[in-house]
């Protein structure tokens, strides 16, 4: 993760173990990325690197999600009006796997997750092939043993975007935000991998 840069850093960021591609931090309150014709919020924490062409990015993460819309996951950014974020988002006290695509305005897809706690990990991968994006996730069962190659997991399809961007350069990384909470929340990312 040493190759990544902050876009809106967290005051409490702490790279725990660069050798394991891990990052833990506490989100700042009133942070978000969201775009509609009437509002444009873009102060979410985003730890990224520039990537040319196609890629596959994956990470596992957990968070102590508390407030409405607390969120963490993977983010891709081409510009202020073209980006996507996907991960876990707290909605009415229930964690949801979510995906937001902005081009130029934000849409939102969500799937509720049962029996998900602050100690639960979400595995997430996002693949780009040309203008197409595929998003998959995996929630491990209690007796789960992680394989050496996480691409061998039983991934669940979340979303396909067929015309994300024709631009070659994409900012790719991890993101978290606390849109409505006053305290932020602790989040930990592990095993970040970009191919």
Tab-separated table of C-alpha atoms in Angstrom:
chain	number	residue	atom	x	y	z
A	1	UNK	CA	0.000	0.000	0.000
A	2	UNK	CA	3.045	2.249	-0.013
A	3	UNK	CA	2.209	3.230	-3.624
A	4	UNK	CA	-1.164	4.688	-2.612
A	5	UNK	CA	-1.907	8.377	-1.963
A	6	UNK	CA	-4.538	10.091	0.148
A	7	UNK	CA	-7.353	12.114	-1.375
A	8	UNK	CA	-9.070	13.548	1.736
A	9	UNK	CA	-7.016	11.812	4.416
A	10	UNK	CA	-8.331	10.722	7.788
A	11	UNK	CA	-6.952	12.492	10.851
A	12	UNK	CA	-6.454	9.103	12.501
A	13	UNK	CA	-4.926	7.186	9.588
A	14	UNK	CA	-2.436	4.542	10.621
A	15	UNK	CA	-0.770	2.081	8.276
A	16	UNK	CA	-0.444	-0.920	10.570
A	17	UNK	CA	1.356	-3.441	8.399
A	18	UNK	CA	2.471	-2.350	4.918
A	19	UNK	CA	3.892	-5.832	4.233
A	20	UNK	CA	0.395	-7.272	4.553
A	21	UNK	CA	-1.196	-4.441	2.567
A	22	UNK	CA	-3.271	-3.324	5.535
A	23	UNK	CA	-4.641	0.028	6.628
A	24	UNK	CA	-6.732	0.959	9.665
A	25	UNK	CA	-8.153	4.370	10.453
A	26	UNK	CA	-11.075	6.245	11.969
A	27	UNK	CA	-13.287	8.200	9.601
A	28	UNK	CA	-13.851	11.883	10.125
A	29	UNK	CA	-17.467	12.918	10.715
A	30	UNK	CA	-19.520	14.552	7.960
A	31	UNK	CA	-17.530	12.921	5.138
A	32	UNK	CA	-19.121	11.544	1.976
A	33	UNK	CA	-18.965	11.280	-1.787
A	34	UNK	CA	-22.315	11.727	-3.525
A	35	UNK	CA	-23.479	13.778	-6.498
A	36	UNK	CA	-26.949	14.930	-7.546
A	37	UNK	CA	-28.084	17.968	-9.552
A	38	UNK	CA	-28.552	19.836	-6.224
A	39	UNK	CA	-25.580	18.669	-4.161
A	40	UNK	CA	-21.993	17.604	-4.679
A	41	UNK	CA	-20.199	16.070	-1.713
A	42	UNK	CA	-16.640	14.869	-2.288
A	43	UNK	CA	-14.774	14.744	1.024
A	44	UNK	CA	-14.833	10.959	1.630
A	45	UNK	CA	-11.511	9.394	2.603
A	46	UNK	CA	-9.904	7.803	-0.459
A	47	UNK	CA	-6.523	6.045	-0.487
A	48	UNK	CA	-5.684	5.393	-4.138
A	49	UNK	CA	-3.183	4.857	-6.907
A	50	UNK	CA	-3.333	5.759	-10.594
A	51	UNK	CA	-3.906	2.748	-12.854
A	52	UNK	CA	-3.745	2.635	-16.642
A	53	UNK	CA	-5.980	0.193	-18.504
A	54	UNK	CA	-7.656	-2.947	-17.183
A	55	UNK	CA	-7.280	-4.204	-13.613
A	56	UNK	CA	-8.657	-6.436	-10.869
A	57	UNK	CA	-8.650	-4.964	-7.355
A	58	UNK	CA	-9.654	-6.862	-4.220
A	59	UNK	CA	-9.634	-6.309	-0.459
A	60	UNK	CA	-11.259	-7.595	2.703
A	61	UNK	CA	-12.407	-5.166	5.358
A	62	UNK	CA	-14.446	-4.700	8.494
A	63	UNK	CA	-15.774	-1.676	10.320
A	64	UNK	CA	-17.599	-0.645	13.444
A	65	UNK	CA	-20.438	0.893	11.414
A	66	UNK	CA	-22.709	2.918	13.712
A	67	UNK	CA	-24.372	5.877	12.057
A	68	UNK	CA	-26.738	6.148	9.120
A	69	UNK	CA	-24.786	5.736	5.848
A	70	UNK	CA	-21.439	4.816	7.482
A	71	UNK	CA	-19.615	3.165	4.580
A	72	UNK	CA	-16.369	1.504	3.495
A	73	UNK	CA	-15.101	-0.325	0.440
A	74	UNK	CA	-13.418	0.075	-2.935
A	75	UNK	CA	-13.601	3.240	-4.993
A	76	UNK	CA	-12.731	4.014	-8.630
A	77	UNK	CA	-12.470	7.632	-9.738
A	78	UNK	CA	-11.995	9.169	-13.182
A	79	UNK	CA	-13.115	12.672	-12.132
A	80	UNK	CA	-15.568	14.572	-9.929
A	81	UNK	CA	-18.498	13.504	-12.111
A	82	UNK	CA	-17.388	9.945	-12.952
A	83	UNK	CA	-16.651	7.483	-10.148
A	84	UNK	CA	-17.992	4.447	-8.331
A	85	UNK	CA	-17.861	3.147	-4.788
A	86	UNK	CA	-18.881	-0.268	-3.513
A	87	UNK	CA	-18.764	-1.940	-0.114
A	88	UNK	CA	-20.757	-1.992	3.116
A	89	UNK	CA	-23.139	0.829	3.999
A	90	UNK	CA	-25.233	1.130	7.163
A	91	UNK	CA	-28.880	1.904	6.336
A	92	UNK	CA	-31.507	2.187	9.082
A	93	UNK	CA	-29.338	0.138	11.440
A	94	UNK	CA	-28.831	-2.720	8.947
A	95	UNK	CA	-25.574	-3.279	7.010
A	96	UNK	CA	-26.022	-3.487	3.239
A	97	UNK	CA	-23.678	-4.383	0.420
A	98	UNK	CA	-23.914	-1.338	-1.809
A	99	UNK	CA	-22.739	0.107	-5.094
A	100	UNK	CA	-22.979	3.715	-6.230
A	101	UNK	CA	-22.121	4.705	-9.797
A	102	UNK	CA	-21.824	8.379	-10.695
A	103	UNK	CA	-21.901	9.458	-14.348
A	104	UNK	CA	-22.558	12.413	-13.860
A	105	UNK	CA	-25.077	11.831	-11.016
A	106	UNK	CA	-25.116	9.134	-8.363
A	107	UNK	CA	-27.375	6.085	-8.432
A	108	UNK	CA	-27.524	3.485	-5.662
A	109	UNK	CA	-27.905	-0.305	-5.437
A	110	UNK	CA	-28.169	-2.118	-2.092
A	111	UNK	CA	-28.524	-5.669	-0.738
A	112	UNK	CA	-29.215	-6.178	3.012
A	113	UNK	CA	-26.811	-8.424	4.920
A	114	UNK	CA	-28.007	-10.605	7.811
A	115	UNK	CA	-25.959	-11.478	10.919
A	116	UNK	CA	-23.230	-8.977	10.038
A	117	UNK	CA	-21.309	-7.525	13.015
A	118	UNK	CA	-18.376	-5.180	13.569
A	119	UNK	CA	-16.129	-8.271	13.478
A	120	UNK	CA	-17.531	-9.504	10.141
A	121	UNK	CA	-15.382	-9.140	7.053
A	122	UNK	CA	-16.619	-8.358	3.577
A	123	UNK	CA	-14.462	-9.508	0.678
A	124	UNK	CA	-14.873	-7.273	-2.347
A	125	UNK	CA	-13.416	-7.299	-5.838
A	126	UNK	CA	-13.866	-4.930	-8.746
A	127	UNK	CA	-12.674	-5.718	-12.254
A	128	UNK	CA	-12.294	-3.335	-15.162
A	129	UNK	CA	-12.138	-4.501	-18.777
A	130	UNK	CA	-12.252	-1.507	-21.089
A	131	UNK	CA	-15.360	0.536	-20.224
A	132	UNK	CA	-16.944	-2.406	-18.342
A	133	UNK	CA	-16.854	-2.904	-14.567
A	134	UNK	CA	-17.849	-6.037	-12.626
A	135	UNK	CA	-18.397	-5.970	-8.850
A	136	UNK	CA	-18.488	-9.156	-6.734
A	137	UNK	CA	-18.539	-9.754	-2.980
A	138	UNK	CA	-18.168	-12.601	-0.502
A	139	UNK	CA	-19.280	-12.829	3.129
A	140	UNK	CA	-17.426	-15.641	4.898
A	141	UNK	CA	-19.290	-18.168	7.071
A	142	UNK	CA	-18.238	-18.593	10.711
A	143	UNK	CA	-16.048	-21.645	9.974
A	144	UNK	CA	-14.282	-19.956	7.049
A	145	UNK	CA	-10.615	-20.593	6.270
A	146	UNK	CA	-9.229	-18.144	3.743
A	147	UNK	CA	-7.634	-19.777	0.674
A	148	UNK	CA	-4.245	-18.598	-0.582
A	149	UNK	CA	-5.919	-17.285	-3.735
A	150	UNK	CA	-9.054	-15.313	-2.864
A	151	UNK	CA	-10.169	-15.490	-6.491
A	152	UNK	CA	-11.198	-19.074	-5.643
A	153	UNK	CA	-13.907	-17.838	-3.257
A	154	UNK	CA	-17.590	-18.361	-4.102
A	155	UNK	CA	-18.049	-14.754	-5.181
A	156	UNK	CA	-21.559	-13.288	-5.367
A	157	UNK	CA	-22.304	-10.999	-8.314
A	158	UNK	CA	-23.412	-7.513	-7.241
A	159	UNK	CA	-23.370	-5.299	-10.293
A	160	UNK	CA	-22.161	-4.853	-13.873
A	161	UNK	CA	-21.558	-1.410	-15.355
A	162	UNK	CA	-21.263	-1.551	-19.146
A	163	UNK	CA	-20.126	2.002	-19.895
A	164	UNK	CA	-18.163	3.309	-16.912
A	165	UNK	CA	-15.472	5.218	-18.775
A	166	UNK	CA	-13.412	5.266	-21.947
A	167	UNK	CA	-10.577	7.031	-20.108
A	168	UNK	CA	-7.451	4.924	-19.747
A	169	UNK	CA	-6.378	6.388	-16.370
A	170	UNK	CA	-8.401	5.497	-13.252
A	171	UNK	CA	-7.748	6.254	-9.594
A	172	UNK	CA	-8.239	2.927	-7.770
A	173	UNK	CA	-8.243	2.302	-4.027
A	174	UNK	CA	-10.098	2.041	-0.742
A	175	UNK	CA	-12.568	4.497	0.697
A	176	UNK	CA	-14.620	5.146	3.827
A	177	UNK	CA	-16.941	7.892	5.027
A	178	UNK	CA	-19.336	8.966	7.780
A	179	UNK	CA	-21.948	11.191	6.087
A	180	UNK	CA	-24.208	11.760	9.104
A	181	UNK	CA	-22.391	10.589	12.224
A	182	UNK	CA	-20.729	12.963	14.677
A	183	UNK	CA	-17.923	10.621	15.746
A	184	UNK	CA	-16.772	8.610	12.725
A	185	UNK	CA	-16.039	4.883	12.956
A	186	UNK	CA	-13.041	2.540	12.957
A	187	UNK	CA	-12.366	0.611	9.759
A	188	UNK	CA	-9.671	-1.923	8.830
A	189	UNK	CA	-8.681	-3.008	5.330
A	190	UNK	CA	-6.515	-6.104	4.793
A	191	UNK	CA	-5.009	-7.957	1.857
A	192	UNK	CA	-5.367	-5.119	-0.640
A	193	UNK	CA	-4.336	-6.466	-4.046
A	194	UNK	CA	-4.242	-4.871	-7.469
A	195	UNK	CA	-3.522	-6.885	-10.635
